[in-house]
């Protein structure tokens, strides 16, 4: 989860996005800042509504993993093991890691395929990064 979130942050920190969003007030939290930055550089219309919930979900997992609390949490029922376990064994499972990587790849693919025509640097970025995204996609094997 953290690596997928970091990849999206790196995308927003790339020169093409940074140059377009420089000085603009974006969202209040990291997921909304990423989404708003991407909307300025890439055509995000059809995906934007879904990305709202997906980015929130990703950062709800990423933030505690990066900025963890010291005190343990109460155990919870594990949906497939039939026993109680720490919530991290549910939150940081193969399924959630798979979902996070799929989201990151979906966003990268959408961005390389849909640069805004009014942002020439976005088209240049997309052309240069399409092979990188294709390579990541070819190496991904879902859980």
PDB file of C-alpha atoms in Angstrom:
ATOM      1  CA  UNK A   1       0.000   0.000   0.000  1.00  0.00           C
ATOM      2  CA  UNK A   2       2.727   2.426   0.936  1.00  0.00           C
ATOM      3  CA  UNK A   3       4.624   1.825  -2.324  1.00  0.00           C
ATOM      4  CA  UNK A   4       1.493   2.408  -4.400  1.00  0.00           C
ATOM      5  CA  UNK A   5       0.796   5.645  -2.541  1.00  0.00           C
ATOM      6  CA  UNK A   6       4.435   6.682  -2.989  1.00  0.00           C
ATOM      7  CA  UNK A   7       4.195   6.033  -6.735  1.00  0.00           C
ATOM      8  CA  UNK A   8       1.155   8.314  -6.980  1.00  0.00           C
ATOM      9  CA  UNK A   9       2.961  10.987  -4.964  1.00  0.00           C
ATOM     10  CA  UNK A  10       5.969  10.657  -7.278  1.00  0.00           C
ATOM     11  CA  UNK A  11       3.687  11.088 -10.281  1.00  0.00           C
ATOM     12  CA  UNK A  12       2.341  14.302  -8.764  1.00  0.00           C
ATOM     13  CA  UNK A  13       5.851  15.430  -7.908  1.00  0.00           C
ATOM     14  CA  UNK A  14       7.055  14.904 -11.465  1.00  0.00           C
ATOM     15  CA  UNK A  15       8.161  18.003 -13.295  1.00  0.00           C
ATOM     16  CA  UNK A  16       5.183  18.101 -15.639  1.00  0.00           C
ATOM     17  CA  UNK A  17       2.625  18.040 -12.831  1.00  0.00           C
ATOM     18  CA  UNK A  18       4.636  20.304 -10.563  1.00  0.00           C
ATOM     19  CA  UNK A  19       4.991  22.976 -13.242  1.00  0.00           C
ATOM     20  CA  UNK A  20       1.228  23.038 -13.916  1.00  0.00           C
ATOM     21  CA  UNK A  21       0.068  23.039 -10.280  1.00  0.00           C
ATOM     22  CA  UNK A  22       2.749  25.414  -8.954  1.00  0.00           C
ATOM     23  CA  UNK A  23       1.183  27.954  -6.616  1.00  0.00           C
ATOM     24  CA  UNK A  24      -2.330  26.488  -6.753  1.00  0.00           C
ATOM     25  CA  UNK A  25      -4.304  25.534  -3.680  1.00  0.00           C
ATOM     26  CA  UNK A  26      -5.222  21.895  -4.028  1.00  0.00           C
ATOM     27  CA  UNK A  27      -7.221  19.661  -1.667  1.00  0.00           C
ATOM     28  CA  UNK A  28      -7.074  19.495   2.094  1.00  0.00           C
ATOM     29  CA  UNK A  29      -5.559  16.020   2.445  1.00  0.00           C
ATOM     30  CA  UNK A  30      -3.040  14.027   0.429  1.00  0.00           C
ATOM     31  CA  UNK A  31      -5.584  11.973  -1.561  1.00  0.00           C
ATOM     32  CA  UNK A  32      -7.458  15.086  -2.672  1.00  0.00           C
ATOM     33  CA  UNK A  33      -4.211  16.933  -3.476  1.00  0.00           C
ATOM     34  CA  UNK A  34      -3.132  14.078  -5.748  1.00  0.00           C
ATOM     35  CA  UNK A  35      -6.518  13.869  -7.428  1.00  0.00           C
ATOM     36  CA  UNK A  36      -6.763  17.633  -7.982  1.00  0.00           C
ATOM     37  CA  UNK A  37      -3.212  17.794  -9.334  1.00  0.00           C
ATOM     38  CA  UNK A  38      -3.888  14.970 -11.790  1.00  0.00           C
ATOM     39  CA  UNK A  39      -7.071  16.691 -12.991  1.00  0.00           C
ATOM     40  CA  UNK A  40      -5.020  19.727 -14.036  1.00  0.00           C
ATOM     41  CA  UNK A  41      -2.655  17.692 -16.237  1.00  0.00           C
ATOM     42  CA  UNK A  42      -4.607  14.648 -17.380  1.00  0.00           C
ATOM     43  CA  UNK A  43      -8.163  14.110 -18.598  1.00  0.00           C
ATOM     44  CA  UNK A  44      -9.578  12.400 -15.533  1.00  0.00           C
ATOM     45  CA  UNK A  45     -13.331  12.839 -15.954  1.00  0.00           C
ATOM     46  CA  UNK A  46     -14.589   9.238 -16.177  1.00  0.00           C
ATOM     47  CA  UNK A  47     -12.329   8.005 -13.391  1.00  0.00           C
ATOM     48  CA  UNK A  48     -12.359  10.935 -10.999  1.00  0.00           C
ATOM     49  CA  UNK A  49     -15.438   9.854  -9.021  1.00  0.00           C
ATOM     50  CA  UNK A  50     -14.054   6.363  -8.445  1.00  0.00           C
ATOM     51  CA  UNK A  51     -10.639   7.717  -7.576  1.00  0.00           C
ATOM     52  CA  UNK A  52     -12.111   9.770  -4.718  1.00  0.00           C
ATOM     53  CA  UNK A  53     -13.026   6.655  -2.740  1.00  0.00           C
ATOM     54  CA  UNK A  54     -10.010   4.640  -3.937  1.00  0.00           C
ATOM     55  CA  UNK A  55      -7.459   7.290  -2.952  1.00  0.00           C
ATOM     56  CA  UNK A  56      -9.133   7.740   0.449  1.00  0.00           C
ATOM     57  CA  UNK A  57      -9.022   3.963   0.974  1.00  0.00           C
ATOM     58  CA  UNK A  58      -5.353   3.799  -0.003  1.00  0.00           C
ATOM     59  CA  UNK A  59      -4.342   6.577   2.379  1.00  0.00           C
ATOM     60  CA  UNK A  60      -6.438   5.169   5.221  1.00  0.00           C
ATOM     61  CA  UNK A  61      -4.127   2.144   4.975  1.00  0.00           C
ATOM     62  CA  UNK A  62      -0.926   3.983   4.083  1.00  0.00           C
ATOM     63  CA  UNK A  63      -1.012   6.556   6.887  1.00  0.00           C
ATOM     64  CA  UNK A  64      -1.106   4.123   9.843  1.00  0.00           C
ATOM     65  CA  UNK A  65       1.533   1.940   8.180  1.00  0.00           C
ATOM     66  CA  UNK A  66       3.891   4.908   7.846  1.00  0.00           C
ATOM     67  CA  UNK A  67       2.879   6.781  11.029  1.00  0.00           C
ATOM     68  CA  UNK A  68       1.974   3.866  13.267  1.00  0.00           C
ATOM     69  CA  UNK A  69       0.756   4.095  16.827  1.00  0.00           C
ATOM     70  CA  UNK A  70       2.664   2.376  19.584  1.00  0.00           C
ATOM     71  CA  UNK A  71      -0.258   0.912  21.513  1.00  0.00           C
ATOM     72  CA  UNK A  72      -1.796  -2.316  20.201  1.00  0.00           C
ATOM     73  CA  UNK A  73      -5.318  -2.375  18.837  1.00  0.00           C
ATOM     74  CA  UNK A  74      -8.074  -4.799  19.845  1.00  0.00           C
ATOM     75  CA  UNK A  75      -8.250  -8.037  17.932  1.00  0.00           C
ATOM     76  CA  UNK A  76     -10.968  -8.471  15.316  1.00  0.00           C
ATOM     77  CA  UNK A  77     -12.512 -11.491  13.590  1.00  0.00           C
ATOM     78  CA  UNK A  78     -10.532 -12.520  10.530  1.00  0.00           C
ATOM     79  CA  UNK A  79     -12.954 -13.076   7.624  1.00  0.00           C
ATOM     80  CA  UNK A  80     -11.267 -16.185   6.226  1.00  0.00           C
ATOM     81  CA  UNK A  81      -9.393 -17.721   9.174  1.00  0.00           C
ATOM     82  CA  UNK A  82     -12.309 -18.050  11.609  1.00  0.00           C
ATOM     83  CA  UNK A  83     -10.384 -16.575  14.538  1.00  0.00           C
ATOM     84  CA  UNK A  84      -9.531 -13.205  16.061  1.00  0.00           C
ATOM     85  CA  UNK A  85      -6.344 -11.501  14.997  1.00  0.00           C
ATOM     86  CA  UNK A  86      -4.730  -8.096  14.953  1.00  0.00           C
ATOM     87  CA  UNK A  87      -6.438  -5.721  12.496  1.00  0.00           C
ATOM     88  CA  UNK A  88      -3.194  -5.297  10.566  1.00  0.00           C
ATOM     89  CA  UNK A  89      -3.492  -8.905   9.355  1.00  0.00           C
ATOM     90  CA  UNK A  90      -6.752  -7.930   7.684  1.00  0.00           C
ATOM     91  CA  UNK A  91      -5.765  -4.446   6.528  1.00  0.00           C
ATOM     92  CA  UNK A  92      -2.400  -5.501   5.089  1.00  0.00           C
ATOM     93  CA  UNK A  93      -3.348  -8.700   3.330  1.00  0.00           C
ATOM     94  CA  UNK A  94      -2.546 -10.044  -0.114  1.00  0.00           C
ATOM     95  CA  UNK A  95      -5.965  -8.848  -1.285  1.00  0.00           C
ATOM     96  CA  UNK A  96      -5.446  -5.266  -0.142  1.00  0.00           C
ATOM     97  CA  UNK A  97      -1.920  -5.170  -1.570  1.00  0.00           C
ATOM     98  CA  UNK A  98      -3.334  -6.448  -4.862  1.00  0.00           C
ATOM     99  CA  UNK A  99      -6.007  -3.738  -4.849  1.00  0.00           C
ATOM    100  CA  UNK A 100      -3.432  -1.021  -4.119  1.00  0.00           C
ATOM    101  CA  UNK A 101      -1.158  -2.099  -6.967  1.00  0.00           C
ATOM    102  CA  UNK A 102      -4.106  -2.380  -9.366  1.00  0.00           C
ATOM    103  CA  UNK A 103      -5.152   1.162  -8.454  1.00  0.00           C
ATOM    104  CA  UNK A 104      -1.644   2.528  -8.972  1.00  0.00           C
ATOM    105  CA  UNK A 105      -1.330   0.787 -12.359  1.00  0.00           C
ATOM    106  CA  UNK A 106      -4.796   1.978 -13.388  1.00  0.00           C
ATOM    107  CA  UNK A 107      -3.905   5.589 -12.573  1.00  0.00           C
ATOM    108  CA  UNK A 108      -0.552   5.414 -14.356  1.00  0.00           C
ATOM    109  CA  UNK A 109      -2.135   3.796 -17.425  1.00  0.00           C
ATOM    110  CA  UNK A 110      -4.919   6.386 -17.506  1.00  0.00           C
ATOM    111  CA  UNK A 111      -2.408   9.225 -17.262  1.00  0.00           C
ATOM    112  CA  UNK A 112      -0.143   7.993 -20.077  1.00  0.00           C
ATOM    113  CA  UNK A 113      -3.205   7.398 -22.264  1.00  0.00           C
ATOM    114  CA  UNK A 114      -5.005  10.663 -21.455  1.00  0.00           C
ATOM    115  CA  UNK A 115      -2.727  13.711 -21.239  1.00  0.00           C
ATOM    116  CA  UNK A 116      -4.625  16.987 -21.495  1.00  0.00           C
ATOM    117  CA  UNK A 117      -4.223  18.412 -25.008  1.00  0.00           C
ATOM    118  CA  UNK A 118      -3.898  21.912 -23.533  1.00  0.00           C
ATOM    119  CA  UNK A 119      -0.809  20.811 -21.563  1.00  0.00           C
ATOM    120  CA  UNK A 120       1.930  19.984 -24.126  1.00  0.00           C
ATOM    121  CA  UNK A 121       4.321  18.850 -21.400  1.00  0.00           C
ATOM    122  CA  UNK A 122       1.734  16.241 -20.363  1.00  0.00           C
ATOM    123  CA  UNK A 123       1.807  14.700 -23.838  1.00  0.00           C
ATOM    124  CA  UNK A 124       5.612  14.624 -23.788  1.00  0.00           C
ATOM    125  CA  UNK A 125       5.553  13.039 -20.329  1.00  0.00           C
ATOM    126  CA  UNK A 126       2.995  10.454 -21.440  1.00  0.00           C
ATOM    127  CA  UNK A 127       4.993   9.458 -24.514  1.00  0.00           C
ATOM    128  CA  UNK A 128       8.187   9.112 -22.486  1.00  0.00           C
ATOM    129  CA  UNK A 129       6.544   7.118 -19.692  1.00  0.00           C
ATOM    130  CA  UNK A 130       4.259   4.808 -21.666  1.00  0.00           C
ATOM    131  CA  UNK A 131       7.008   2.140 -22.007  1.00  0.00           C
ATOM    132  CA  UNK A 132       7.684   2.326 -18.268  1.00  0.00           C
ATOM    133  CA  UNK A 133       4.017   1.805 -17.439  1.00  0.00           C
ATOM    134  CA  UNK A 134       3.755  -1.008 -19.985  1.00  0.00           C
ATOM    135  CA  UNK A 135       6.761  -2.683 -18.355  1.00  0.00           C
ATOM    136  CA  UNK A 136       5.167  -2.442 -14.905  1.00  0.00           C
ATOM    137  CA  UNK A 137       1.909  -3.839 -16.236  1.00  0.00           C
ATOM    138  CA  UNK A 138       3.675  -6.747 -17.943  1.00  0.00           C
ATOM    139  CA  UNK A 139       5.440  -7.719 -14.712  1.00  0.00           C
ATOM    140  CA  UNK A 140       2.329  -7.531 -12.511  1.00  0.00           C
ATOM    141  CA  UNK A 141       0.694 -10.805 -11.582  1.00  0.00           C
ATOM    142  CA  UNK A 142      -2.470 -10.300  -9.536  1.00  0.00           C
ATOM    143  CA  UNK A 143      -2.897 -12.237  -6.321  1.00  0.00           C
TER     144      UNK A 143
END
